[in-house]
CSV table of C-alpha atoms and ligand atoms in Angstrom, one decimal:
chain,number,residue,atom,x,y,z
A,536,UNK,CA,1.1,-68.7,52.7
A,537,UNK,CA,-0.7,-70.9,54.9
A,538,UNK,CA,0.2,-74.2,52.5
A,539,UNK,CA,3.8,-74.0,52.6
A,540,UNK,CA,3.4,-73.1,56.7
A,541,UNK,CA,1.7,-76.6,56.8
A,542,UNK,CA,4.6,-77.9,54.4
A,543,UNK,CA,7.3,-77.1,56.5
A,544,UNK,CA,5.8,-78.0,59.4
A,545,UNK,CA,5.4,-81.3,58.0
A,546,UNK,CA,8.3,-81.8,57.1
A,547,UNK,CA,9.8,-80.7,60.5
A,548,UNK,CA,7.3,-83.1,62.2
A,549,UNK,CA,8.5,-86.2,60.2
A,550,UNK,CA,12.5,-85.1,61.4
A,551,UNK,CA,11.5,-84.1,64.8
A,552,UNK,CA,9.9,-88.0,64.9
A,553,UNK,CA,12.8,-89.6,63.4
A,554,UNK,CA,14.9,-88.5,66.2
A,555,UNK,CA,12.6,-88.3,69.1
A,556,UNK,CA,11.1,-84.7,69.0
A,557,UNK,CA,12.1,-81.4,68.8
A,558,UNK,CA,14.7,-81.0,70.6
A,559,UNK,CA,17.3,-82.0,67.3
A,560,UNK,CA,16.3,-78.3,66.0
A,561,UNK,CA,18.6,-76.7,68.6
A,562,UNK,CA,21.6,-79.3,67.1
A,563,UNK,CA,24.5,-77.7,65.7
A,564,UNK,CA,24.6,-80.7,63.2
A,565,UNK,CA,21.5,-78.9,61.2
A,566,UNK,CA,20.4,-79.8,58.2
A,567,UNK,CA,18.2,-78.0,56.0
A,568,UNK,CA,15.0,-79.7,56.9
A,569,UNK,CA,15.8,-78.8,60.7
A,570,UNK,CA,16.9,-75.4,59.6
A,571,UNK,CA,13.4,-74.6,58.2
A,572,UNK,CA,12.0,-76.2,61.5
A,573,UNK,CA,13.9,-73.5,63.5
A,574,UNK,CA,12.8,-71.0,61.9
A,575,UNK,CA,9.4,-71.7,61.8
A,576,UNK,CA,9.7,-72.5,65.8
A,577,UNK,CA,11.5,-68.6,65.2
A,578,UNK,CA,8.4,-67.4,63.7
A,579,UNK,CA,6.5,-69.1,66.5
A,580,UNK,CA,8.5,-67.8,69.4
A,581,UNK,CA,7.8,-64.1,67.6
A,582,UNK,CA,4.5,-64.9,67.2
A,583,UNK,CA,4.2,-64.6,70.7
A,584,UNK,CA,6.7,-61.9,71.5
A,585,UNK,CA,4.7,-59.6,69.3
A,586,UNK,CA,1.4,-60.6,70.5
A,587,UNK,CA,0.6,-62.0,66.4
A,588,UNK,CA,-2.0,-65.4,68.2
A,589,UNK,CA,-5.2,-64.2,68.4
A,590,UNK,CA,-8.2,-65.8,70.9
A,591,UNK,CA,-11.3,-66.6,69.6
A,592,UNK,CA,-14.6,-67.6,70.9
A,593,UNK,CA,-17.3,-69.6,69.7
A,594,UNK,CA,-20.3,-69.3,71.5
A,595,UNK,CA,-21.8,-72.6,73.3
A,596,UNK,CA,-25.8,-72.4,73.5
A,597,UNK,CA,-28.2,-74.1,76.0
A,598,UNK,CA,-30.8,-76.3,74.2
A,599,UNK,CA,-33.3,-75.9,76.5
A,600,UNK,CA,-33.8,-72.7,76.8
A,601,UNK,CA,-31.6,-70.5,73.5
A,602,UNK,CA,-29.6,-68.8,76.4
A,603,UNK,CA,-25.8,-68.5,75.7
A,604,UNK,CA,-23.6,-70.6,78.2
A,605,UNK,CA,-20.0,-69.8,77.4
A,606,UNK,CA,-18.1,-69.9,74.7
A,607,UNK,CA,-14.8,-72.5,73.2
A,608,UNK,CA,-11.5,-70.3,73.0
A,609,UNK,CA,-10.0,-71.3,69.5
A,610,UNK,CA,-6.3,-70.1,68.6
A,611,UNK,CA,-5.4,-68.4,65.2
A,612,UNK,CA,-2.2,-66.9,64.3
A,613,UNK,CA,-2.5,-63.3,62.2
A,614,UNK,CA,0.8,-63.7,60.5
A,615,UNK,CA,2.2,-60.3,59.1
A,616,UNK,CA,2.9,-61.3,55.9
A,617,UNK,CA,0.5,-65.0,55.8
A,618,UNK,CA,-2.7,-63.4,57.0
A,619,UNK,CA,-4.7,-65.4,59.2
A,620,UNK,CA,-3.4,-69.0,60.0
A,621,UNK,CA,-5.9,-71.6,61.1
A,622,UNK,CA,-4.9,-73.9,64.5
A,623,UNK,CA,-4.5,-76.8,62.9
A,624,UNK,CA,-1.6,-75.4,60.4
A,625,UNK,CA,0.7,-74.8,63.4
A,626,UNK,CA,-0.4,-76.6,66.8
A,627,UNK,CA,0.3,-79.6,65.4
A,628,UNK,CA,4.2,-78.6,64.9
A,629,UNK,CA,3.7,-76.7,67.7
A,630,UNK,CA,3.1,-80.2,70.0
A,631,UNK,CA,5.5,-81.8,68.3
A,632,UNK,CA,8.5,-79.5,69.1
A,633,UNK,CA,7.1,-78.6,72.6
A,634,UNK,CA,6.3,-74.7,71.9
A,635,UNK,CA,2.7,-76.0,72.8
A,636,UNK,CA,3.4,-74.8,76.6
A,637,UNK,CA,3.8,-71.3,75.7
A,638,UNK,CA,1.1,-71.3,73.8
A,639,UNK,CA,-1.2,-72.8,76.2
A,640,UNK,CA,-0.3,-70.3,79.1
A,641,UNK,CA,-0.8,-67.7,76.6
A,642,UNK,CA,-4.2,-69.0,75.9
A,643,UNK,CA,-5.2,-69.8,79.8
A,644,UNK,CA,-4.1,-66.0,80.6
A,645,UNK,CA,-6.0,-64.3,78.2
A,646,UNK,CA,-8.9,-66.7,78.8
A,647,UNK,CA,-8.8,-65.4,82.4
A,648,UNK,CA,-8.6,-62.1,81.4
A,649,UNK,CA,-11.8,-62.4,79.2
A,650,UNK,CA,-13.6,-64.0,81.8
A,651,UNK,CA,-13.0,-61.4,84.1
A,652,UNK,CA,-14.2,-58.6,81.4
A,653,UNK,CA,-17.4,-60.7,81.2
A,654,UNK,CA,-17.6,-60.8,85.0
A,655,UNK,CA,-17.2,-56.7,84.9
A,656,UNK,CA,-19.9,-56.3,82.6
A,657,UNK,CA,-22.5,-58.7,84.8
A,658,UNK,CA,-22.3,-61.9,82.7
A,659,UNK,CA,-21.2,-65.1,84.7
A,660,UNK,CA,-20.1,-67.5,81.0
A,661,UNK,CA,-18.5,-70.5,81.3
A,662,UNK,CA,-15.1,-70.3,79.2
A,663,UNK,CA,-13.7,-73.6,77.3
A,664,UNK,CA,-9.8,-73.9,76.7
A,665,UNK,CA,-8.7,-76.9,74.6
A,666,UNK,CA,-5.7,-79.0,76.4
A,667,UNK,CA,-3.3,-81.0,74.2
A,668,UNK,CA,-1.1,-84.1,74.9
A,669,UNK,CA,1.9,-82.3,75.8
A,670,UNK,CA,0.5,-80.1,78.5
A,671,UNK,CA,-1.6,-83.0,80.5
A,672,UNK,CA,2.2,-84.2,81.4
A,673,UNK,CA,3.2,-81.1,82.1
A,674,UNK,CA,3.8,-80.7,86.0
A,675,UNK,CA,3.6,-77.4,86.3
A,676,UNK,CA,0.7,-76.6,84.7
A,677,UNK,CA,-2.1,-77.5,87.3
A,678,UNK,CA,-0.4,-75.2,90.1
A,679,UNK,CA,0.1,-72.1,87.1
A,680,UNK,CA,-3.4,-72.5,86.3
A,681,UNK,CA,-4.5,-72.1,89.9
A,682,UNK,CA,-2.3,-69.0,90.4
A,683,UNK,CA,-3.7,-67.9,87.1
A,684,UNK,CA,-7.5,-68.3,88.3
A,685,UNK,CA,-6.4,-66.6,91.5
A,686,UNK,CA,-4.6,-63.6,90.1
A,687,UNK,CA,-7.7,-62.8,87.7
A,688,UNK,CA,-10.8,-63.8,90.5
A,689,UNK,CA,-11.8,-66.7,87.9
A,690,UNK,CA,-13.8,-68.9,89.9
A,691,UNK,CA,-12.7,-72.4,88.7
A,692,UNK,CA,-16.1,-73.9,88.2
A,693,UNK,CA,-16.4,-71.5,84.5
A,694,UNK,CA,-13.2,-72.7,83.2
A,695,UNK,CA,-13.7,-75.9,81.4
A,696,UNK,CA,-10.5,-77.9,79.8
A,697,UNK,CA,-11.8,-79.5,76.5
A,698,UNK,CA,-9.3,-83.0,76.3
A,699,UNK,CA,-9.6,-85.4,73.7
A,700,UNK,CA,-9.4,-89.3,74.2
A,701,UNK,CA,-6.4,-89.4,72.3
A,702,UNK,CA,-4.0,-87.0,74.1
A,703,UNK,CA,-5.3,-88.9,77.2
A,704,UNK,CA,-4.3,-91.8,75.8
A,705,UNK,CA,-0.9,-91.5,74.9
A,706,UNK,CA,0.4,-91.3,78.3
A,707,UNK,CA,-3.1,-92.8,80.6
A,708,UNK,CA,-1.6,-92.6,84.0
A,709,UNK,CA,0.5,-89.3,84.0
A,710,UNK,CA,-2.8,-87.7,82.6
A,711,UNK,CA,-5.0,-89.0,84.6
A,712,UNK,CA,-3.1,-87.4,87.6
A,713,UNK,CA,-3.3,-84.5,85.8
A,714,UNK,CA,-6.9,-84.9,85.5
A,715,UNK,CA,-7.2,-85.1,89.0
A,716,UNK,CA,-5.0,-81.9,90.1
A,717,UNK,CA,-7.4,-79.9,87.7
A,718,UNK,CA,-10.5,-81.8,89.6
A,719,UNK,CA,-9.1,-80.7,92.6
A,720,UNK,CA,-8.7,-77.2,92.2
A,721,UNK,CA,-12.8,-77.6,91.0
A,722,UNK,CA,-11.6,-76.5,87.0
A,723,UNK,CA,-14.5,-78.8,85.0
A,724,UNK,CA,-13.0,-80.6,81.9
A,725,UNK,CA,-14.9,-82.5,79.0
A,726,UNK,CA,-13.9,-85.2,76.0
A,727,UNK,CA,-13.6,-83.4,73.3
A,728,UNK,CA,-13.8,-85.0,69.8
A,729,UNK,CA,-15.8,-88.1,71.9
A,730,UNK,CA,-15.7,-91.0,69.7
A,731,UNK,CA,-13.2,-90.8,67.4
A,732,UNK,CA,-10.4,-91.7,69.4
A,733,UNK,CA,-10.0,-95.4,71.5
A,734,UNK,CA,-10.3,-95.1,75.4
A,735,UNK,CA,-12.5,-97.5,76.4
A,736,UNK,CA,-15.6,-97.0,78.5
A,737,UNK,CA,-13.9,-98.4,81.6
A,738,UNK,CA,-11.7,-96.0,81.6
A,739,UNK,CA,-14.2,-93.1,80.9
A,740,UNK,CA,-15.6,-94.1,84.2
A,741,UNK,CA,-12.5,-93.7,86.0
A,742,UNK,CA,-12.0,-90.0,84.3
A,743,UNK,CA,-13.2,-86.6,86.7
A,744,UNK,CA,-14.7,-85.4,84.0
A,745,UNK,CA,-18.3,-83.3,83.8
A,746,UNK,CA,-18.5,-83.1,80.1
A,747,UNK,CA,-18.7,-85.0,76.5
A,748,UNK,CA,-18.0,-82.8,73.6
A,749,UNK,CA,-19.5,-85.5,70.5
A,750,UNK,CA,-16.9,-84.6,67.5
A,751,UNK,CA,-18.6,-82.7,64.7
A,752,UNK,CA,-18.1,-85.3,62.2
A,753,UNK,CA,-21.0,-87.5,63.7
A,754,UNK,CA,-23.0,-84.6,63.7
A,755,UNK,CA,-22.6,-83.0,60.2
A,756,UNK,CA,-23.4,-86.2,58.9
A,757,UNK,CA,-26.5,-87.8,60.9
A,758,UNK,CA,-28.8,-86.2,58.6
A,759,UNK,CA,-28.1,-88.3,56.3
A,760,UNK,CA,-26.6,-91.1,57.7
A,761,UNK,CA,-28.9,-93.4,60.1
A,762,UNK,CA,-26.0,-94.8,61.7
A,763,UNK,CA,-24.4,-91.5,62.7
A,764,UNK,CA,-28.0,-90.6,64.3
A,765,UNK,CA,-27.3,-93.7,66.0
A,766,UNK,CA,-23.9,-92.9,67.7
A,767,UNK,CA,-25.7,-89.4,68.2
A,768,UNK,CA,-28.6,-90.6,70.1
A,769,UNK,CA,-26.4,-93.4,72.0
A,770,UNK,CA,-23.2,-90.8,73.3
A,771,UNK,CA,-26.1,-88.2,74.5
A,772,UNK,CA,-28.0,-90.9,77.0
A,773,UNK,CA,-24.2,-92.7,77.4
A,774,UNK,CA,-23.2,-89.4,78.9
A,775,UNK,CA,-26.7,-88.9,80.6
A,776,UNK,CA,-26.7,-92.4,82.1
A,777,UNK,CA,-23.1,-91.3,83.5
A,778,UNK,CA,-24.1,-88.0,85.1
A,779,UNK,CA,-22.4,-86.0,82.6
A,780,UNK,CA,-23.8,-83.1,80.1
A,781,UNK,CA,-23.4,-83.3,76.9
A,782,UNK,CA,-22.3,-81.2,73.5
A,783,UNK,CA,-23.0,-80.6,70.1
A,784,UNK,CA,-20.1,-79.2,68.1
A,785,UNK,CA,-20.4,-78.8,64.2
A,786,UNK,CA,-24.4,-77.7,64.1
A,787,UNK,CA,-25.0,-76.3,60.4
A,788,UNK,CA,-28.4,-75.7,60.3
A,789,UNK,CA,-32.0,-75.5,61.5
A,790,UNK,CA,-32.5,-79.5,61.2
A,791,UNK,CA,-29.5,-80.2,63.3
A,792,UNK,CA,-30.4,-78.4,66.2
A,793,UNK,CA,-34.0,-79.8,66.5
A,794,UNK,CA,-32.6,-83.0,65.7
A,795,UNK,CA,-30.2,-82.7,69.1
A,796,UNK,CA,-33.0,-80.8,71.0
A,797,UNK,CA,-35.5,-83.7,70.6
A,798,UNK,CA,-32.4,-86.3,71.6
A,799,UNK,CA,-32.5,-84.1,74.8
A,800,UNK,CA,-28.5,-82.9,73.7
A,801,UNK,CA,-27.8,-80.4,76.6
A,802,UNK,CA,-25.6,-77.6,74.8
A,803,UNK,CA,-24.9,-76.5,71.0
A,804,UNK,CA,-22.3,-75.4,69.2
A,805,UNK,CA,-21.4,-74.6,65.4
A,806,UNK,CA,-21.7,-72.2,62.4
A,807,UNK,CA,-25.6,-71.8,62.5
A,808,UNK,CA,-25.4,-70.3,66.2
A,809,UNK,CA,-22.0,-68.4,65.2
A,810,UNK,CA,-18.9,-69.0,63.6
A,811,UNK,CA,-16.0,-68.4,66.3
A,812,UNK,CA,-15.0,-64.7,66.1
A,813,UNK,CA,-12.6,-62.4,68.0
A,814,UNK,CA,-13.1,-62.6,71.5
A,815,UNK,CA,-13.6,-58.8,71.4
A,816,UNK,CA,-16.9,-59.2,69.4
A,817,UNK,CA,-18.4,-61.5,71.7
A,818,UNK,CA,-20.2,-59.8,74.0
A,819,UNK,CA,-21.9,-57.3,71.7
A,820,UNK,CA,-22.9,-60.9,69.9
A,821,UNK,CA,-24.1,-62.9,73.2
A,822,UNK,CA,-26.4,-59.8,74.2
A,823,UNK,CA,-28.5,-59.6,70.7
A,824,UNK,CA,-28.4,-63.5,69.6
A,825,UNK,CA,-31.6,-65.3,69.9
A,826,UNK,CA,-32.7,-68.1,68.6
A,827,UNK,CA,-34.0,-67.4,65.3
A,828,UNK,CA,-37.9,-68.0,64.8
A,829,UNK,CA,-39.4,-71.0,63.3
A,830,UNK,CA,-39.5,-70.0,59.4
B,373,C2E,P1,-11.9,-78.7,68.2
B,373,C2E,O1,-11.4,-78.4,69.6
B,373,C2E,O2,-12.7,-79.9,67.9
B,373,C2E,O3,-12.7,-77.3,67.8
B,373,C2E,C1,-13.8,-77.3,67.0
B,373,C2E,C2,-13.5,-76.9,65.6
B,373,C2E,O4,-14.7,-77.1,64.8
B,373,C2E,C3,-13.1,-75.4,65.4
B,373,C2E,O5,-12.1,-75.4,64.3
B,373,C2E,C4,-14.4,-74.8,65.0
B,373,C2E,O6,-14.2,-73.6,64.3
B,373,C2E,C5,-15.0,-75.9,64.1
B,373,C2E,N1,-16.4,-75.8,64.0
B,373,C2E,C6,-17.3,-75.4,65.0
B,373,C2E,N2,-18.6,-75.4,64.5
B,373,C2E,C7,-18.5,-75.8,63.2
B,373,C2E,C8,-19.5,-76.1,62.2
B,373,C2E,O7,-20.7,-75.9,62.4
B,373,C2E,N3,-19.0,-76.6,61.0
B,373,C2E,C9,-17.7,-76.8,60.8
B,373,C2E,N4,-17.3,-77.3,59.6
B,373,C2E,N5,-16.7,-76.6,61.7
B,373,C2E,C10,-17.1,-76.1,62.9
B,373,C2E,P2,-10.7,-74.6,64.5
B,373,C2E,O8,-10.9,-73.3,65.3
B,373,C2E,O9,-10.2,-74.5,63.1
B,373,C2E,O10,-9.9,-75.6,65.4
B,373,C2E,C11,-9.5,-76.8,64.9
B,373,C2E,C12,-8.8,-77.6,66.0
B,373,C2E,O11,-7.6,-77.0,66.4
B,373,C2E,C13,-9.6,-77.7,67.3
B,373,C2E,O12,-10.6,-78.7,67.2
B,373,C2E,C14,-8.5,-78.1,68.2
B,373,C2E,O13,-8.2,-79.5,68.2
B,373,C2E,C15,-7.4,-77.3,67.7
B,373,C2E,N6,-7.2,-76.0,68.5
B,373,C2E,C16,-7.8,-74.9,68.2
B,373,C2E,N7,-7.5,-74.0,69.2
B,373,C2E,C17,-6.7,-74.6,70.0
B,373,C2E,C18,-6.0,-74.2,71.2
B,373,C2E,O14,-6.1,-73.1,71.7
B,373,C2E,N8,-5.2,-75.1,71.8
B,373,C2E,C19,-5.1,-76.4,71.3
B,373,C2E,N9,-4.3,-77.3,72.0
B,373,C2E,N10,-5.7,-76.8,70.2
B,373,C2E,C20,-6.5,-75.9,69.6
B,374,CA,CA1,-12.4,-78.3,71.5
B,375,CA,CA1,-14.2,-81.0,69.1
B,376,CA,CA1,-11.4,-81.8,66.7
């Protein structure tokens, strides 16, 4: 089951860091530890081959005025025999060992197909696709993503790359190139998870980005905590003062979204709009949601 996926992948994380990254899985000198890292990286590779990751989309929601924006692609994997296996049981290995890429592309070309299904049916949506570490130094990845836009007719201001402060951090410069390739082509990008990593505002500043994403943790708990309504109300006019919009992610109820509407939080996001569901329920779900009445 999904436990002893995370296990295993834990296990093969701890070797792969031991002797600098996945690349000791393809070692004739295995072990068993690397053994079970190959074949989860196996099951991975399959995963893919027989179309087992699935996309789907949680719907993003304009304070203002209740209309649906877009949507955040999140990755599962239905396993044949594990059922359905959240991201954060296999991305992380997935990083680690470098199969990230693959799934990445995968992610970018579906994404592009869904967009232009949208685009068929009338609806111009903005589309978010997370980024990780690994792919803001890969090279190749700006000029695939602008073949990708191209092949599909994605224009490239309703593709936004969600990045978090940490996987900029760990290598500031190569990303930051990156950053400016995706600029370039005009793909948007946001911070996701803002404030729980450590850049520093400085280098905010120096970042193309059009969007701050605050992590879900702040907002699940300002009810109740003054200090987290705090860092709320301070990231929304932070992002404001900077020209940038700003999301909620992790709204669970009534009170949190007029909390963030009356802080003037530009978009919403979490289980009281919609859980994330399979990217082919979405539209039938964006054209009957409203905002549900005052009780
Ligand atoms: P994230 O990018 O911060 O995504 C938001 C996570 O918060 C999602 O979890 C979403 O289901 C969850 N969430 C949204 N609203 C609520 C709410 O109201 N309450 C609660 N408790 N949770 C809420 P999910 O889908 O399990 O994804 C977890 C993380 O896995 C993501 O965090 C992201 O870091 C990573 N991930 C997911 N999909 C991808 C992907 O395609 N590529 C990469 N690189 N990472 C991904
Ligand atoms: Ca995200
Ligand atoms: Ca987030
Ligand atoms: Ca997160």
């Amino acid at each position: 089951d999904g436990d002893e996926l995370i296990r295993r992948a834990e296990v093969a994380m701890y070797k792969a860091k031991q002797t600098h990254l996945g690349h000791i899985v393809f070692r004739p000198e295995l072990d068993m530890r690397s053994d079970e890292a190959l074949s989860l990286l196996g099951e991975l590779r399959r995963a893919i081959e027989h179309q087992e990751l699935r996309l789907f989309l949680q719907p993003k929601v304009c304070m203002a005025s209740g209309e649906v924006k877009g949507a955040e692609a999140l990755v599962r994997w239905q396993h044949p025999t594990r059922g359905m296996v959240p991201p954060m049981k296999f991305i992380p290995f997935a990083e680690q060992t470098g199969f990230i890429r693959q799934i990445t592309y995968w992610l970018l070309e579906e994404s592009a197909r869904i967009w232009r299904q949208w685009a068929d049916s009338g609806l111009r949506l903005d589309l978010s696709v997370n980024l990780s570490a690994r792919d803001l130094i890969d090279s190749d990845l700006p000029a695939h993503l602008n073949r990708l836009l191209i092949l599909h007719g994605v224009p490239p201001e309703h593709l936004c790359l969600e990045i978090t402060e940490s996987a900029i951090m760990d290598d500031p410069n190569h990303a930051l190139q990156t950053l400016e390739q995706f600029h370039y082509m005009g793909v948007k990008m946001a911070i996701d998870d803002f404030g729980t990593g450590y850049s520093s505002l400085a280098y905010l500043k120096r970042l193309p980005v059009d969007e701050l994403k605050i992590d879900k943790s702040f907002v699940m708990n300002m009810q109740h905590d003054s200090q987290d309504e705090k860092i709320v109300r301070s990231v929304i006019d932070l992002a404001h003062n900077m020209g940038l919009r700003v999301v909620a992610e992790g709204l669970e109820d009534r009170r949190a979204w007029e909390q963030l509407s009356a802080l003037d939080c530009d978009l919403a996001q979490g289980y009281w709009i919609a859980k994330p569901m399979p990217s082919d329920q979405f539209l039938a779900w964006a054209s009957t949601w409203q905002l549900p009445a005052q009780p």
